[in-house]
CSV table of C-alpha atoms and ligand atoms in Angstrom, one decimal:
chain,number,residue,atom,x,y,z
A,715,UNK,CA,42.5,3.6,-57.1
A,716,UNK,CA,46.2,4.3,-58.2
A,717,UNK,CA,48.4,5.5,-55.3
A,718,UNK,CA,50.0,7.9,-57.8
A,719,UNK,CA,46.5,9.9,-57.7
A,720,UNK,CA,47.3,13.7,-56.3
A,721,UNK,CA,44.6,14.0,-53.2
A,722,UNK,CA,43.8,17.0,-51.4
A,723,UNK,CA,44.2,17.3,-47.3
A,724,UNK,CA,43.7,20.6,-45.0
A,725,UNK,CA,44.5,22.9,-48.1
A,726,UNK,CA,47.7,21.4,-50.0
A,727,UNK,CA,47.4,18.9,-52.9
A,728,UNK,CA,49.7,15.8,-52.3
A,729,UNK,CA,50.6,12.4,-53.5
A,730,UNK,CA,48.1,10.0,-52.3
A,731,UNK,CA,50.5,7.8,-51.0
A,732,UNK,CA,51.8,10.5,-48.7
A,733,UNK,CA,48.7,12.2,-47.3
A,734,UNK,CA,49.1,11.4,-43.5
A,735,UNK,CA,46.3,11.9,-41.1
A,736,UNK,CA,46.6,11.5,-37.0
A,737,UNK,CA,45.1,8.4,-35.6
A,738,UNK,CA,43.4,11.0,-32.9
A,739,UNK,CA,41.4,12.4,-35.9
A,740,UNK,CA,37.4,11.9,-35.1
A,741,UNK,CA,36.7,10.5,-38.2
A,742,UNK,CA,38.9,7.3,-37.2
A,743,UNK,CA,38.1,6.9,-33.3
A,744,UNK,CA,34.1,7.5,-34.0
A,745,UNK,CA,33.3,7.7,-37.6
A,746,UNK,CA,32.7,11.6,-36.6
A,747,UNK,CA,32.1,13.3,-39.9
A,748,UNK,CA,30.2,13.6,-43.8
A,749,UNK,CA,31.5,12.9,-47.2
A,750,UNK,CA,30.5,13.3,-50.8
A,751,UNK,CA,30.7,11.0,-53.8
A,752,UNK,CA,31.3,13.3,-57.2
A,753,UNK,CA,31.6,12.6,-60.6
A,754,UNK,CA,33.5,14.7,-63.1
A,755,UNK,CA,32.8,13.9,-66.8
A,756,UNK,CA,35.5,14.9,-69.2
A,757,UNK,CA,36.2,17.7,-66.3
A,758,UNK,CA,33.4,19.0,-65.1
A,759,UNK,CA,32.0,18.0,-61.6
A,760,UNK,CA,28.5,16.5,-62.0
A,761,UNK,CA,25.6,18.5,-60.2
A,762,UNK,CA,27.9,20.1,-58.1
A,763,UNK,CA,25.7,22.5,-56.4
A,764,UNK,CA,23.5,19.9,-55.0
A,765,UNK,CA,26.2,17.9,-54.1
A,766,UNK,CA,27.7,21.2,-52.0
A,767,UNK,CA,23.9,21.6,-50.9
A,768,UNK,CA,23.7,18.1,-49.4
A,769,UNK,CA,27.3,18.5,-47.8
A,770,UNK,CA,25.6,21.5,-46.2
A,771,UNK,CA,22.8,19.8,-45.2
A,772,UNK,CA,24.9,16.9,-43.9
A,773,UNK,CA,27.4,19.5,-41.7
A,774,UNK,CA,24.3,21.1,-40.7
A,775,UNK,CA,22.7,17.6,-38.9
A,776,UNK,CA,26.3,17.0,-37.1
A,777,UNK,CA,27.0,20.6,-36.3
A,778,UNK,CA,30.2,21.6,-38.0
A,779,UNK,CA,30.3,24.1,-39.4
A,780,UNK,CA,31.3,24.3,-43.2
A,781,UNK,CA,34.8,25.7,-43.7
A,782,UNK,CA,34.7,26.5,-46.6
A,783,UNK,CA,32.2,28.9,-49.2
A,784,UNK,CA,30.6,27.2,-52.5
A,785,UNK,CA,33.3,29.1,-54.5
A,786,UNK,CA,35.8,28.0,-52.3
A,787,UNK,CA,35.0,24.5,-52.5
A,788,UNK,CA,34.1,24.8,-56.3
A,789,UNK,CA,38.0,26.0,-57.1
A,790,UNK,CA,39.3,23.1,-54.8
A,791,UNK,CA,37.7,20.6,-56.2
A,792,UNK,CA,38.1,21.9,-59.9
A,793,UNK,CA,41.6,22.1,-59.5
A,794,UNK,CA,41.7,18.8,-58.0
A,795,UNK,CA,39.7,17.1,-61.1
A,796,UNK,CA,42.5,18.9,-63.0
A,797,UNK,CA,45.2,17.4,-61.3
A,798,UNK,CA,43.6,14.1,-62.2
A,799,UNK,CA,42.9,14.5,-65.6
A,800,UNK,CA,46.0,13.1,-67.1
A,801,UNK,CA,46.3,10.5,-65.2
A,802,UNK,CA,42.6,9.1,-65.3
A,803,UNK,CA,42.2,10.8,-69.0
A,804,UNK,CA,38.6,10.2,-68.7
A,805,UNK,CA,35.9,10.3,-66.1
A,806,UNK,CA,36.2,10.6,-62.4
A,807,UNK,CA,34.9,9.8,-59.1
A,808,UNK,CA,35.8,12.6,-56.3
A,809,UNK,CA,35.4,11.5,-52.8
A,810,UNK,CA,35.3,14.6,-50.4
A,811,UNK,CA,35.3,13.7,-46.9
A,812,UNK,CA,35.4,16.3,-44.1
A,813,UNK,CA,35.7,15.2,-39.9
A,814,UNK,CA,35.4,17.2,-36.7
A,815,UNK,CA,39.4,17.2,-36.9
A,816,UNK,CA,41.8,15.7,-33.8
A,817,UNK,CA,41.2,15.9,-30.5
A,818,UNK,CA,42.1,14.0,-27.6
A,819,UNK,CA,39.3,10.9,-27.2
A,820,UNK,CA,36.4,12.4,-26.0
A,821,UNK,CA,32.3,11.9,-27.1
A,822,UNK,CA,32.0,15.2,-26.4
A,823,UNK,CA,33.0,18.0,-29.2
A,824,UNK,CA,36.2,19.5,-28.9
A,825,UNK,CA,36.7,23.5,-29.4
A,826,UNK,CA,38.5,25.3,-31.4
A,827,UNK,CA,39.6,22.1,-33.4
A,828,UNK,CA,39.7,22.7,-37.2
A,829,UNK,CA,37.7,19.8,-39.6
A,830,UNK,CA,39.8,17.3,-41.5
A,831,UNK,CA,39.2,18.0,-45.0
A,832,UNK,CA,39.9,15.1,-47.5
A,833,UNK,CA,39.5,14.9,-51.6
A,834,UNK,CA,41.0,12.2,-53.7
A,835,UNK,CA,40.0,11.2,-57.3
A,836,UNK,CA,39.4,7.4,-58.4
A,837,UNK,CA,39.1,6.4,-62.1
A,838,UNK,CA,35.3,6.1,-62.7
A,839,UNK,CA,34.8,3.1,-65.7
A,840,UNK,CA,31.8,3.6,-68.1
A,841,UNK,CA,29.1,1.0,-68.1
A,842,UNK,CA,29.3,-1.9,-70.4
A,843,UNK,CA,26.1,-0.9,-71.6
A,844,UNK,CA,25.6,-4.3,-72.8
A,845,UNK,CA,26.1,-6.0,-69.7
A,846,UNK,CA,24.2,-3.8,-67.9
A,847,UNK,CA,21.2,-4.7,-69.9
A,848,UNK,CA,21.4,-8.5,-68.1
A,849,UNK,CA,20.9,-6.8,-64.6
A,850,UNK,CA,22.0,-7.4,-61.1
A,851,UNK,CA,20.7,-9.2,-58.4
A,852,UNK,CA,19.3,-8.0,-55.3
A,853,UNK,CA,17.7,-9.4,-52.1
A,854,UNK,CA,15.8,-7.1,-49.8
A,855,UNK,CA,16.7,-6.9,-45.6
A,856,UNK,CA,15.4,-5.3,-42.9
A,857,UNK,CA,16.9,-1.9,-42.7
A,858,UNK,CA,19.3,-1.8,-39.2
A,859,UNK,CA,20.7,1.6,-40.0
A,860,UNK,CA,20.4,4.9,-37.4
A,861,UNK,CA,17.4,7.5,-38.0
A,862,UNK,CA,18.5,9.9,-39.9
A,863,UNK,CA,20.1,8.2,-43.2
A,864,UNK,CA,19.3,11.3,-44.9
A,865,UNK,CA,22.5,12.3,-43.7
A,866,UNK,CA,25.8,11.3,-45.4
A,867,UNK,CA,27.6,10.4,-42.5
A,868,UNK,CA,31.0,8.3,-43.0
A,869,UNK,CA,29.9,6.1,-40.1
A,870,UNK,CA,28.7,3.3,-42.7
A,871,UNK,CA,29.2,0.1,-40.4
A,872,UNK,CA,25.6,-0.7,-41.1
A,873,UNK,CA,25.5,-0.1,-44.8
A,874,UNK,CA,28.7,-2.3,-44.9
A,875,UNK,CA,27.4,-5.2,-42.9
A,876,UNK,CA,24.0,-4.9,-45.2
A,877,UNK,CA,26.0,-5.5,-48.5
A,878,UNK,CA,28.6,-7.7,-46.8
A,879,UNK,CA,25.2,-10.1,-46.1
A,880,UNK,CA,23.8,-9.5,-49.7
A,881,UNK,CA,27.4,-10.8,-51.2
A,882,UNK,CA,27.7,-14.0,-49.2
A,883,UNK,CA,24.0,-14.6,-50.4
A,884,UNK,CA,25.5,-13.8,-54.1
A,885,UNK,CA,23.4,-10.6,-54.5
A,886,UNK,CA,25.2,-7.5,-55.6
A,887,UNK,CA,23.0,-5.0,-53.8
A,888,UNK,CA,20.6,-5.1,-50.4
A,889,UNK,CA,17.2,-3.4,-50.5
A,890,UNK,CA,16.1,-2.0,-47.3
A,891,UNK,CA,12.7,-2.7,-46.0
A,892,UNK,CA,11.5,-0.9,-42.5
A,893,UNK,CA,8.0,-1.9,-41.0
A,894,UNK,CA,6.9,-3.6,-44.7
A,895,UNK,CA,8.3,-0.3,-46.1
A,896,UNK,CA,11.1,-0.3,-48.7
A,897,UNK,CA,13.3,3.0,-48.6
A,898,UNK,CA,16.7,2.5,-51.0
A,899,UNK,CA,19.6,0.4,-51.4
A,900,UNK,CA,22.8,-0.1,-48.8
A,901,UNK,CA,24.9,2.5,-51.0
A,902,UNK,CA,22.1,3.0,-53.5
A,903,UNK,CA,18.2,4.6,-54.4
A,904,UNK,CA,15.7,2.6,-55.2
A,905,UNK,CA,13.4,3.0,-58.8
A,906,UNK,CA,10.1,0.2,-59.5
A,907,UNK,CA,8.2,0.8,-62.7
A,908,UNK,CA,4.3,-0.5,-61.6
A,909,UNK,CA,1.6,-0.4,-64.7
A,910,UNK,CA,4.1,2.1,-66.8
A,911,UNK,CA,4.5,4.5,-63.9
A,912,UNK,CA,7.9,5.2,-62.4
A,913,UNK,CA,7.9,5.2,-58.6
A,914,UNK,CA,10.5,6.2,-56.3
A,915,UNK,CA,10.4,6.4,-52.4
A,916,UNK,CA,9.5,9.9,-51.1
A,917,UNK,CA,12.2,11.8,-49.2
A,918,UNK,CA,12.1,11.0,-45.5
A,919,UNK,CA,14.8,10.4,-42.9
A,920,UNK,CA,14.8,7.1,-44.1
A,921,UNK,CA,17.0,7.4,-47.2
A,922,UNK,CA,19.4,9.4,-48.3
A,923,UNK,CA,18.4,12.1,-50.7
A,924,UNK,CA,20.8,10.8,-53.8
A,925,UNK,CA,21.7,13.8,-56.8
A,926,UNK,CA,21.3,11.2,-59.1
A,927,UNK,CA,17.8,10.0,-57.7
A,928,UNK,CA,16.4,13.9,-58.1
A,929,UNK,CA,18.1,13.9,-61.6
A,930,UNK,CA,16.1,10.7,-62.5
A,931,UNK,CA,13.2,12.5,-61.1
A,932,UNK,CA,13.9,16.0,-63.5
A,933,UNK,CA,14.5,13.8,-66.5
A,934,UNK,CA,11.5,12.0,-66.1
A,935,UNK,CA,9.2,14.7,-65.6
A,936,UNK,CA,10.4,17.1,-68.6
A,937,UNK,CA,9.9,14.1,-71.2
A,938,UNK,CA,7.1,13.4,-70.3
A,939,UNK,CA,7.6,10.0,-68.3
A,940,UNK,CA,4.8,9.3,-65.6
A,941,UNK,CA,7.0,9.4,-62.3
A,942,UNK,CA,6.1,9.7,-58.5
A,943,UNK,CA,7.7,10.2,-55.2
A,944,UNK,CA,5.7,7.9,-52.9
A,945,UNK,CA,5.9,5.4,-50.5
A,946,UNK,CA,6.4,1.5,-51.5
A,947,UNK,CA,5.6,-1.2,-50.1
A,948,UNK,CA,7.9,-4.5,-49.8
A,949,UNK,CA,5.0,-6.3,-51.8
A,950,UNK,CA,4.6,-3.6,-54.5
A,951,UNK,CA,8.7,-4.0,-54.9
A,952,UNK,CA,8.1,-7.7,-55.0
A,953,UNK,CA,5.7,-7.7,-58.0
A,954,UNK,CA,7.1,-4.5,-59.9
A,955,UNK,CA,7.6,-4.9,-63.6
A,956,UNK,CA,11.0,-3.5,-63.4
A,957,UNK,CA,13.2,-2.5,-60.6
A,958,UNK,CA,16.5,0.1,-60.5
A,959,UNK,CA,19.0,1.3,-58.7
A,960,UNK,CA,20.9,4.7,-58.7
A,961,UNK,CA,24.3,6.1,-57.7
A,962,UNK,CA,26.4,8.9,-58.9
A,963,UNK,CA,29.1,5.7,-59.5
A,964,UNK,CA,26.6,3.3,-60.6
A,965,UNK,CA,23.9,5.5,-62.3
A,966,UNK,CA,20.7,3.4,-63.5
A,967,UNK,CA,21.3,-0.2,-63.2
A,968,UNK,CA,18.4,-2.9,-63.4
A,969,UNK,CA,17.9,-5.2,-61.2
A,970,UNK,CA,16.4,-7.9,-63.4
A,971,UNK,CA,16.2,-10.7,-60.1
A,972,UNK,CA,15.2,-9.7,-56.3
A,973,UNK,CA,15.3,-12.6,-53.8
A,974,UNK,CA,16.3,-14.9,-56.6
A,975,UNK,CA,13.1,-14.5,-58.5
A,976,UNK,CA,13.0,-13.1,-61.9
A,977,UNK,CA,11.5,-9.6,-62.4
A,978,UNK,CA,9.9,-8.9,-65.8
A,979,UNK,CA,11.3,-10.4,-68.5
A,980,UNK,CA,14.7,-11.1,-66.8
A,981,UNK,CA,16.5,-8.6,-68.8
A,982,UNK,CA,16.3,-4.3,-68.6
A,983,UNK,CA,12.6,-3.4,-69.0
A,984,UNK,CA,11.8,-0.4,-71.6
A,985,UNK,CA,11.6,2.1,-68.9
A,986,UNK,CA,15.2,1.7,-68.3
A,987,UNK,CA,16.0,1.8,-71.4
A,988,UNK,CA,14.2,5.6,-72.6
A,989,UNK,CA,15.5,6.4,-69.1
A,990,UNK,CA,19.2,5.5,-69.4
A,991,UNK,CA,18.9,6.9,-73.0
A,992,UNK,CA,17.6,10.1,-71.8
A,993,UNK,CA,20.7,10.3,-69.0
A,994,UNK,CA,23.4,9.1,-71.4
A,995,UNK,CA,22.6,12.4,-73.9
A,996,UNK,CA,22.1,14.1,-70.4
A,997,UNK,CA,26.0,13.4,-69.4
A,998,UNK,CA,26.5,14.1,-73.3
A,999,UNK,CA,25.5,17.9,-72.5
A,1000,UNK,CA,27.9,17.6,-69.4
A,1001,UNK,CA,30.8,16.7,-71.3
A,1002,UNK,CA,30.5,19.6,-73.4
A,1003,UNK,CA,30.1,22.0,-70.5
A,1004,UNK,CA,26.3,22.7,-71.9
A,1005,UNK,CA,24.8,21.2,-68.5
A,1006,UNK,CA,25.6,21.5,-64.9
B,951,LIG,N1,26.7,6.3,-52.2
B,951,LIG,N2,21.8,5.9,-50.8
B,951,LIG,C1,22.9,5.5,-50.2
B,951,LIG,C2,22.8,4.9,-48.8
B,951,LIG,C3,24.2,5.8,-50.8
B,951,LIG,O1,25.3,5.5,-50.1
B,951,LIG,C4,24.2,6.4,-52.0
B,951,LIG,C5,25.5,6.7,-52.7
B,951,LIG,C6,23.0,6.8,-52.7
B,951,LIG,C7,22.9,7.5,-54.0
B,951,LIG,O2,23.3,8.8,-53.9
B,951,LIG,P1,23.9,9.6,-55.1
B,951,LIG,O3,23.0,9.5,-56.3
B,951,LIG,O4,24.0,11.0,-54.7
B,951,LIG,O5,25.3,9.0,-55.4
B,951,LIG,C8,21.8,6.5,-52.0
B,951,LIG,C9,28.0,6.6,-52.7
B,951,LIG,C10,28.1,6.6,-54.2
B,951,LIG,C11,29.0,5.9,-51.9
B,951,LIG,O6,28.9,5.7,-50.7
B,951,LIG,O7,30.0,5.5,-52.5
């Protein structure tokens, strides 16, 4: 992140070093509010109707209401990539974050009290697709997270303490397990390949609906790649023959050891590879402005 960025708060674009928030704003004194994680490839904002789609959903689920229209937030955030462009002169990461506003401490909602509404840009690297290929490792915990991780609440204290635990075990990633079932990762979706089939857990309240997940999904499906929404079991993820995880930062990385056994081969299984293939020519398109 450089301090030099140009973010966006409550309608004017500003240094990121001098965008000031009150320390009565919800999203501070209760984690009271939603955000988005966006890339923008050579300029153009990655899926950005689904991502304005899940914000919806998201302000929907903590009733606040959007302030902004899909055009509106389209121009904002275009003109914010913009800003960034010279700066990053490559690929960014847009983090949009909107909270009920500030208010005098109270659980209750306060009225008439605009939202806080938050953008900022952060350099986003491309893989070393030759490290990649090694993998990461993962361990799986139980999931102690709220009901409804479908939404994209800031409130992330569990998420953090998940990936906080998987570090100190020198994991880079935590997969979630509730009642033997395994849903996604603490800031991640979760991908096994079982007998050359592609699984991924089905939408629920238990996991957050990730744009990348449904891209993996479309990609798979129009070339021709055996893939199903479903439930997993911890002891199908245990003996997959290769295991992913996906992000709109992180996109398709292997996980080539879970619970410090190796999976597969120990390196990125052929799935991954046609798949990462197929999304590398897919971002290819994006650059060009031939894909949305
Ligand atoms: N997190 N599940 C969780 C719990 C997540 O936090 C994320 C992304 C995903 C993947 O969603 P998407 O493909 O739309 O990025 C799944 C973002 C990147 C973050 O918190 O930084």
């Amino acid at each position: 992140m450089s301090l030099s960025s140009i973010c966006y708060l409550n309608g004017s674009y500003q240094p990121l070093d001098q965008a000031k928030v009150s320390v009565l704003d919800r999203g501070f004194i209760f984690g009271d509010g939603v955000y988005e994680v966006i890339p923008a490839y050579a300029g153009h904002l990655f899926r950005l109707q689904q991502h304005l789609q899940r914000l919806d959903n998201s302000l929907k689920a903590i009733k606040l209401a959007n302030p902004l229209s899909n055009s509106e937030w389209q121009n904002m955030l275009q003109q914010l990539v913009e800003k960034n462009q010279d700066q990053n002169n490559g690929d960014q990461s847009i983090y949009l974050q909107l909270t009920r506003g500030v208010a005098k401490r109270d659980h209750s909602f306060p009225e008439n009290t605009p939202a806080t509404v938050f953008a900022m840009s952060n350099p986003l690297l491309a893989a070393d697709m030759e490290k990649i290929q090694t993998g990461i490792s993962a361990i799986t915990l139980d999931d102690i997270r709220w009901r409804y991780c479908n939404v994209k609440t800031i409130a992330l204290l569990p998420n953090i303490l998940l990936k906080q635990e998987a570090t100190e075990k020198h994991a880079s990633e935590a997969i979630l397990v509730r009642e033997g079932q395994v849903s996604e990762g603490s800031a991640s979706n979760l991908f096994i390949v079982s007998k050359g089939v592609i699984k991924t857990p089905a939408k629920s309240e238990q996991l957050l609906p990730g744009v990348t997940r449904d891209l993996i999904v479309e990609l798979a499906q129009k070339n021709g790649l055996a893939c199903e929404e479903t439930s997993i079991s911890e002891a199908e993820l245990l003996s997959a023959d290769e295991v992913w995880l996906s992000s709109s930062t992180k996109e398709i990385i292997p996980v080539t050891r879970l619970n410090e056994k190796t999976i597969g081969t120990g390196t990125a299984g052929p799935l991954w590879q046609k798949m990462i293939t197929i999304y590398q020519a897919y971002k290819q398109q994006l650059r060009t402005g031939a894909e949305t």
